[in-house]
């Protein structure tokens, strides 16, 4: 495991946006990406993860009431395998104590071309403090599991965070449904 003191989770500045946008495009399939300009909204946080001063990843989401939604989280390909993802989550947990933190992952039990990747992703989050909630969602027709740390969220809370982050109109475009 690498030295945690070398890892930083910082609000993204203007000079970070080019790196973050490029990583965002590499790390997430086009169908899963929201327009990058939405991360400039006051209601959406965008963090750069730095390791020893160098860009190492991104985290984006929304804080609302006692909830924190991690919408996007990625470690740069060149920095993977160093334990930075788990360390970044630990930093986030310490920065937001007492919050219910949640995220979505593609359901690994649904037949797919990337089943192994889905299983590894679920294992990573479970190893790093998340639990599988009872809430399953259809997001643009894709079945997602909601993973939570610090307490569960219900469907109405889940939708309210999306609406806070991206607005009611955009949230409706996502066709969110409880399964």
PDB file of C-alpha atoms in Angstrom:
ATOM      1  CA  UNK A   1       0.000   0.000   0.000  1.00  0.00           C
ATOM      2  CA  UNK A   2       1.258   3.446  -0.902  1.00  0.00           C
ATOM      3  CA  UNK A   3       1.717   6.303   1.567  1.00  0.00           C
ATOM      4  CA  UNK A   4      -1.694   7.900   2.221  1.00  0.00           C
ATOM      5  CA  UNK A   5      -0.103  11.233   3.134  1.00  0.00           C
ATOM      6  CA  UNK A   6       0.884  11.619  -0.528  1.00  0.00           C
ATOM      7  CA  UNK A   7      -2.754  11.384  -1.675  1.00  0.00           C
ATOM      8  CA  UNK A   8      -4.954  14.477  -1.903  1.00  0.00           C
ATOM      9  CA  UNK A   9      -8.621  14.951  -2.788  1.00  0.00           C
ATOM     10  CA  UNK A  10      -9.023  18.579  -3.905  1.00  0.00           C
ATOM     11  CA  UNK A  11     -11.763  20.645  -5.531  1.00  0.00           C
ATOM     12  CA  UNK A  12     -10.899  20.860  -9.225  1.00  0.00           C
ATOM     13  CA  UNK A  13      -9.556  24.162 -10.447  1.00  0.00           C
ATOM     14  CA  UNK A  14      -9.700  25.554 -13.981  1.00  0.00           C
ATOM     15  CA  UNK A  15      -6.223  24.189 -14.726  1.00  0.00           C
ATOM     16  CA  UNK A  16      -7.379  20.670 -13.770  1.00  0.00           C
ATOM     17  CA  UNK A  17     -10.379  20.532 -16.129  1.00  0.00           C
ATOM     18  CA  UNK A  18      -8.504  19.462 -19.265  1.00  0.00           C
ATOM     19  CA  UNK A  19      -6.976  16.458 -17.481  1.00  0.00           C
ATOM     20  CA  UNK A  20     -10.269  15.573 -15.776  1.00  0.00           C
ATOM     21  CA  UNK A  21     -12.283  15.778 -18.991  1.00  0.00           C
ATOM     22  CA  UNK A  22      -9.789  13.526 -20.812  1.00  0.00           C
ATOM     23  CA  UNK A  23      -9.823  10.966 -17.971  1.00  0.00           C
ATOM     24  CA  UNK A  24     -13.616  11.123 -17.837  1.00  0.00           C
ATOM     25  CA  UNK A  25     -13.825  10.285 -21.537  1.00  0.00           C
ATOM     26  CA  UNK A  26     -11.345   7.403 -21.203  1.00  0.00           C
ATOM     27  CA  UNK A  27     -12.849   5.924 -18.040  1.00  0.00           C
ATOM     28  CA  UNK A  28     -16.571   5.986 -18.823  1.00  0.00           C
ATOM     29  CA  UNK A  29     -18.423   4.732 -21.916  1.00  0.00           C
ATOM     30  CA  UNK A  30     -20.127   7.436 -23.937  1.00  0.00           C
ATOM     31  CA  UNK A  31     -23.570   6.087 -23.021  1.00  0.00           C
ATOM     32  CA  UNK A  32     -22.805   6.564 -19.298  1.00  0.00           C
ATOM     33  CA  UNK A  33     -21.387  10.090 -19.505  1.00  0.00           C
ATOM     34  CA  UNK A  34     -23.289  13.235 -18.709  1.00  0.00           C
ATOM     35  CA  UNK A  35     -22.220  16.423 -20.480  1.00  0.00           C
ATOM     36  CA  UNK A  36     -18.968  17.487 -18.773  1.00  0.00           C
ATOM     37  CA  UNK A  37     -20.136  21.098 -18.433  1.00  0.00           C
ATOM     38  CA  UNK A  38     -22.650  19.875 -15.821  1.00  0.00           C
ATOM     39  CA  UNK A  39     -19.760  19.428 -13.400  1.00  0.00           C
ATOM     40  CA  UNK A  40     -19.362  23.197 -13.364  1.00  0.00           C
ATOM     41  CA  UNK A  41     -22.730  23.582 -11.665  1.00  0.00           C
ATOM     42  CA  UNK A  42     -22.642  24.809  -8.097  1.00  0.00           C
ATOM     43  CA  UNK A  43     -24.684  21.774  -6.991  1.00  0.00           C
ATOM     44  CA  UNK A  44     -22.158  19.227  -8.335  1.00  0.00           C
ATOM     45  CA  UNK A  45     -18.728  18.712  -6.823  1.00  0.00           C
ATOM     46  CA  UNK A  46     -15.743  17.802  -8.972  1.00  0.00           C
ATOM     47  CA  UNK A  47     -12.586  16.661  -7.213  1.00  0.00           C
ATOM     48  CA  UNK A  48      -9.193  15.907  -8.627  1.00  0.00           C
ATOM     49  CA  UNK A  49      -7.312  13.118  -6.914  1.00  0.00           C
ATOM     50  CA  UNK A  50      -3.588  13.827  -6.734  1.00  0.00           C
ATOM     51  CA  UNK A  51      -0.826  11.484  -5.741  1.00  0.00           C
ATOM     52  CA  UNK A  52       2.507  13.054  -4.819  1.00  0.00           C
ATOM     53  CA  UNK A  53       1.311  16.226  -6.571  1.00  0.00           C
ATOM     54  CA  UNK A  54       0.474  14.498  -9.863  1.00  0.00           C
ATOM     55  CA  UNK A  55      -3.067  14.059 -11.202  1.00  0.00           C
ATOM     56  CA  UNK A  56      -4.248  10.540 -10.386  1.00  0.00           C
ATOM     57  CA  UNK A  57      -8.049  10.489 -10.709  1.00  0.00           C
ATOM     58  CA  UNK A  58     -11.420  12.144 -10.445  1.00  0.00           C
ATOM     59  CA  UNK A  59     -14.519  12.058  -8.302  1.00  0.00           C
ATOM     60  CA  UNK A  60     -17.771  13.855  -9.092  1.00  0.00           C
ATOM     61  CA  UNK A  61     -21.133  13.920  -7.395  1.00  0.00           C
ATOM     62  CA  UNK A  62     -23.547  15.855  -5.241  1.00  0.00           C
ATOM     63  CA  UNK A  63     -24.049  16.588  -1.562  1.00  0.00           C
ATOM     64  CA  UNK A  64     -27.654  17.019  -0.448  1.00  0.00           C
ATOM     65  CA  UNK A  65     -28.990  17.069   3.103  1.00  0.00           C
ATOM     66  CA  UNK A  66     -27.214  14.202   4.901  1.00  0.00           C
ATOM     67  CA  UNK A  67     -26.424  12.355   1.657  1.00  0.00           C
ATOM     68  CA  UNK A  68     -23.446  12.312  -0.655  1.00  0.00           C
ATOM     69  CA  UNK A  69     -23.837  10.781  -4.108  1.00  0.00           C
ATOM     70  CA  UNK A  70     -20.693   9.671  -5.929  1.00  0.00           C
ATOM     71  CA  UNK A  71     -21.720   9.836  -9.566  1.00  0.00           C
ATOM     72  CA  UNK A  72     -18.281   9.291 -11.139  1.00  0.00           C
ATOM     73  CA  UNK A  73     -15.081   7.924  -9.639  1.00  0.00           C
ATOM     74  CA  UNK A  74     -12.011   6.882 -11.616  1.00  0.00           C
ATOM     75  CA  UNK A  75      -8.318   6.383 -11.010  1.00  0.00           C
ATOM     76  CA  UNK A  76      -6.011   7.124 -13.941  1.00  0.00           C
ATOM     77  CA  UNK A  77      -4.958   3.962 -15.765  1.00  0.00           C
ATOM     78  CA  UNK A  78      -1.283   4.723 -15.080  1.00  0.00           C
ATOM     79  CA  UNK A  79      -1.926   4.933 -11.319  1.00  0.00           C
ATOM     80  CA  UNK A  80      -4.078   1.826 -10.793  1.00  0.00           C
ATOM     81  CA  UNK A  81      -2.969  -1.025  -8.576  1.00  0.00           C
ATOM     82  CA  UNK A  82      -1.417   1.253  -5.926  1.00  0.00           C
ATOM     83  CA  UNK A  83      -4.362   1.302  -3.525  1.00  0.00           C
ATOM     84  CA  UNK A  84      -5.230   4.887  -4.451  1.00  0.00           C
ATOM     85  CA  UNK A  85      -8.934   4.177  -5.019  1.00  0.00           C
ATOM     86  CA  UNK A  86      -9.434   2.858  -1.497  1.00  0.00           C
ATOM     87  CA  UNK A  87      -7.384   5.703  -0.062  1.00  0.00           C
ATOM     88  CA  UNK A  88      -9.443   8.284  -1.963  1.00  0.00           C
ATOM     89  CA  UNK A  89     -12.646   6.788  -0.555  1.00  0.00           C
ATOM     90  CA  UNK A  90     -11.157   6.901   2.968  1.00  0.00           C
ATOM     91  CA  UNK A  91     -10.370  10.590   2.470  1.00  0.00           C
ATOM     92  CA  UNK A  92     -13.914  11.196   1.279  1.00  0.00           C
ATOM     93  CA  UNK A  93     -15.390   9.381   4.293  1.00  0.00           C
ATOM     94  CA  UNK A  94     -13.259  11.468   6.666  1.00  0.00           C
ATOM     95  CA  UNK A  95     -14.192  14.690   4.858  1.00  0.00           C
ATOM     96  CA  UNK A  96     -17.927  13.916   5.118  1.00  0.00           C
ATOM     97  CA  UNK A  97     -18.440  12.169   8.476  1.00  0.00           C
ATOM     98  CA  UNK A  98     -21.978  11.128   9.331  1.00  0.00           C
ATOM     99  CA  UNK A  99     -23.155  11.298   5.715  1.00  0.00           C
ATOM    100  CA  UNK A 100     -24.958   8.527   3.900  1.00  0.00           C
ATOM    101  CA  UNK A 101     -22.700   8.024   0.902  1.00  0.00           C
ATOM    102  CA  UNK A 102     -24.015   6.122  -2.083  1.00  0.00           C
ATOM    103  CA  UNK A 103     -23.221   5.260  -5.679  1.00  0.00           C
ATOM    104  CA  UNK A 104     -24.479   3.127  -8.548  1.00  0.00           C
ATOM    105  CA  UNK A 105     -22.801   0.171 -10.184  1.00  0.00           C
ATOM    106  CA  UNK A 106     -23.992  -1.997 -13.044  1.00  0.00           C
ATOM    107  CA  UNK A 107     -25.577  -5.139 -11.622  1.00  0.00           C
ATOM    108  CA  UNK A 108     -22.969  -7.905 -12.020  1.00  0.00           C
ATOM    109  CA  UNK A 109     -25.661 -10.592 -11.965  1.00  0.00           C
ATOM    110  CA  UNK A 110     -27.132  -9.374 -15.269  1.00  0.00           C
ATOM    111  CA  UNK A 111     -25.555 -11.121 -18.308  1.00  0.00           C
ATOM    112  CA  UNK A 112     -23.072  -8.755 -19.944  1.00  0.00           C
ATOM    113  CA  UNK A 113     -19.838  -8.580 -21.917  1.00  0.00           C
ATOM    114  CA  UNK A 114     -18.056  -7.025 -18.918  1.00  0.00           C
ATOM    115  CA  UNK A 115     -19.242  -9.339 -16.129  1.00  0.00           C
ATOM    116  CA  UNK A 116     -15.746  -9.755 -14.634  1.00  0.00           C
ATOM    117  CA  UNK A 117     -15.243  -5.981 -14.527  1.00  0.00           C
ATOM    118  CA  UNK A 118     -18.618  -5.572 -12.812  1.00  0.00           C
ATOM    119  CA  UNK A 119     -17.743  -8.231 -10.226  1.00  0.00           C
ATOM    120  CA  UNK A 120     -14.348  -6.599  -9.524  1.00  0.00           C
ATOM    121  CA  UNK A 121     -16.025  -3.212  -9.130  1.00  0.00           C
ATOM    122  CA  UNK A 122     -18.556  -4.591  -6.636  1.00  0.00           C
ATOM    123  CA  UNK A 123     -15.778  -6.379  -4.696  1.00  0.00           C
ATOM    124  CA  UNK A 124     -13.720  -3.163  -4.572  1.00  0.00           C
ATOM    125  CA  UNK A 125     -16.551  -1.111  -3.119  1.00  0.00           C
ATOM    126  CA  UNK A 126     -17.565  -3.808  -0.622  1.00  0.00           C
ATOM    127  CA  UNK A 127     -13.940  -4.050   0.526  1.00  0.00           C
ATOM    128  CA  UNK A 128     -13.889  -0.269   0.999  1.00  0.00           C
ATOM    129  CA  UNK A 129     -16.862   0.221   3.289  1.00  0.00           C
ATOM    130  CA  UNK A 130     -19.916   0.026   1.050  1.00  0.00           C
ATOM    131  CA  UNK A 131     -22.813  -2.400   1.333  1.00  0.00           C
ATOM    132  CA  UNK A 132     -25.293  -3.525  -1.300  1.00  0.00           C
ATOM    133  CA  UNK A 133     -28.624  -1.875  -0.510  1.00  0.00           C
ATOM    134  CA  UNK A 134     -32.067  -3.257  -1.294  1.00  0.00           C
ATOM    135  CA  UNK A 135     -32.527  -0.524  -3.893  1.00  0.00           C
ATOM    136  CA  UNK A 136     -32.130  -1.497  -7.537  1.00  0.00           C
ATOM    137  CA  UNK A 137     -32.604   1.071 -10.285  1.00  0.00           C
ATOM    138  CA  UNK A 138     -33.146   1.177 -14.004  1.00  0.00           C
ATOM    139  CA  UNK A 139     -31.038   4.070 -15.272  1.00  0.00           C
ATOM    140  CA  UNK A 140     -31.535   4.673 -18.983  1.00  0.00           C
ATOM    141  CA  UNK A 141     -32.590   1.028 -19.219  1.00  0.00           C
ATOM    142  CA  UNK A 142     -29.500  -0.347 -17.420  1.00  0.00           C
ATOM    143  CA  UNK A 143     -30.058  -2.254 -14.174  1.00  0.00           C
ATOM    144  CA  UNK A 144     -27.956  -0.717 -11.400  1.00  0.00           C
ATOM    145  CA  UNK A 145     -27.283  -1.678  -7.805  1.00  0.00           C
ATOM    146  CA  UNK A 146     -27.135   1.082  -5.226  1.00  0.00           C
ATOM    147  CA  UNK A 147     -24.233   0.674  -2.814  1.00  0.00           C
ATOM    148  CA  UNK A 148     -24.288   2.635   0.439  1.00  0.00           C
ATOM    149  CA  UNK A 149     -21.937   3.513   3.284  1.00  0.00           C
ATOM    150  CA  UNK A 150     -23.207   5.100   6.485  1.00  0.00           C
ATOM    151  CA  UNK A 151     -26.840   4.125   5.906  1.00  0.00           C
ATOM    152  CA  UNK A 152     -29.248   3.341   3.094  1.00  0.00           C
ATOM    153  CA  UNK A 153     -31.184   5.692   0.825  1.00  0.00           C
ATOM    154  CA  UNK A 154     -34.663   5.082  -0.519  1.00  0.00           C
ATOM    155  CA  UNK A 155     -35.847   5.700  -4.065  1.00  0.00           C
ATOM    156  CA  UNK A 156     -37.327   9.150  -3.338  1.00  0.00           C
ATOM    157  CA  UNK A 157     -34.078  10.298  -1.697  1.00  0.00           C
ATOM    158  CA  UNK A 158     -32.090   8.904  -4.619  1.00  0.00           C
ATOM    159  CA  UNK A 159     -34.199  10.873  -7.104  1.00  0.00           C
ATOM    160  CA  UNK A 160     -34.041  14.026  -4.951  1.00  0.00           C
ATOM    161  CA  UNK A 161     -30.238  13.975  -5.054  1.00  0.00           C
ATOM    162  CA  UNK A 162     -30.282  13.640  -8.856  1.00  0.00           C
ATOM    163  CA  UNK A 163     -32.714  16.550  -9.095  1.00  0.00           C
ATOM    164  CA  UNK A 164     -30.517  18.666  -6.796  1.00  0.00           C
ATOM    165  CA  UNK A 165     -27.445  17.879  -8.875  1.00  0.00           C
ATOM    166  CA  UNK A 166     -28.753  17.996 -12.419  1.00  0.00           C
ATOM    167  CA  UNK A 167     -32.220  19.513 -12.288  1.00  0.00           C
ATOM    168  CA  UNK A 168     -35.659  18.002 -12.631  1.00  0.00           C
ATOM    169  CA  UNK A 169     -35.713  18.118 -16.448  1.00  0.00           C
ATOM    170  CA  UNK A 170     -32.403  16.268 -16.910  1.00  0.00           C
ATOM    171  CA  UNK A 171     -33.334  13.753 -14.196  1.00  0.00           C
ATOM    172  CA  UNK A 172     -36.518  12.888 -16.105  1.00  0.00           C
ATOM    173  CA  UNK A 173     -34.446  12.263 -19.240  1.00  0.00           C
ATOM    174  CA  UNK A 174     -32.606   9.492 -17.362  1.00  0.00           C
ATOM    175  CA  UNK A 175     -35.825   7.466 -16.983  1.00  0.00           C
ATOM    176  CA  UNK A 176     -35.030   6.458 -13.406  1.00  0.00           C
ATOM    177  CA  UNK A 177     -37.172   3.560 -12.218  1.00  0.00           C
ATOM    178  CA  UNK A 178     -37.164   1.490  -9.074  1.00  0.00           C
ATOM    179  CA  UNK A 179     -36.980  -2.248  -9.757  1.00  0.00           C
TER     180      UNK A 179
END
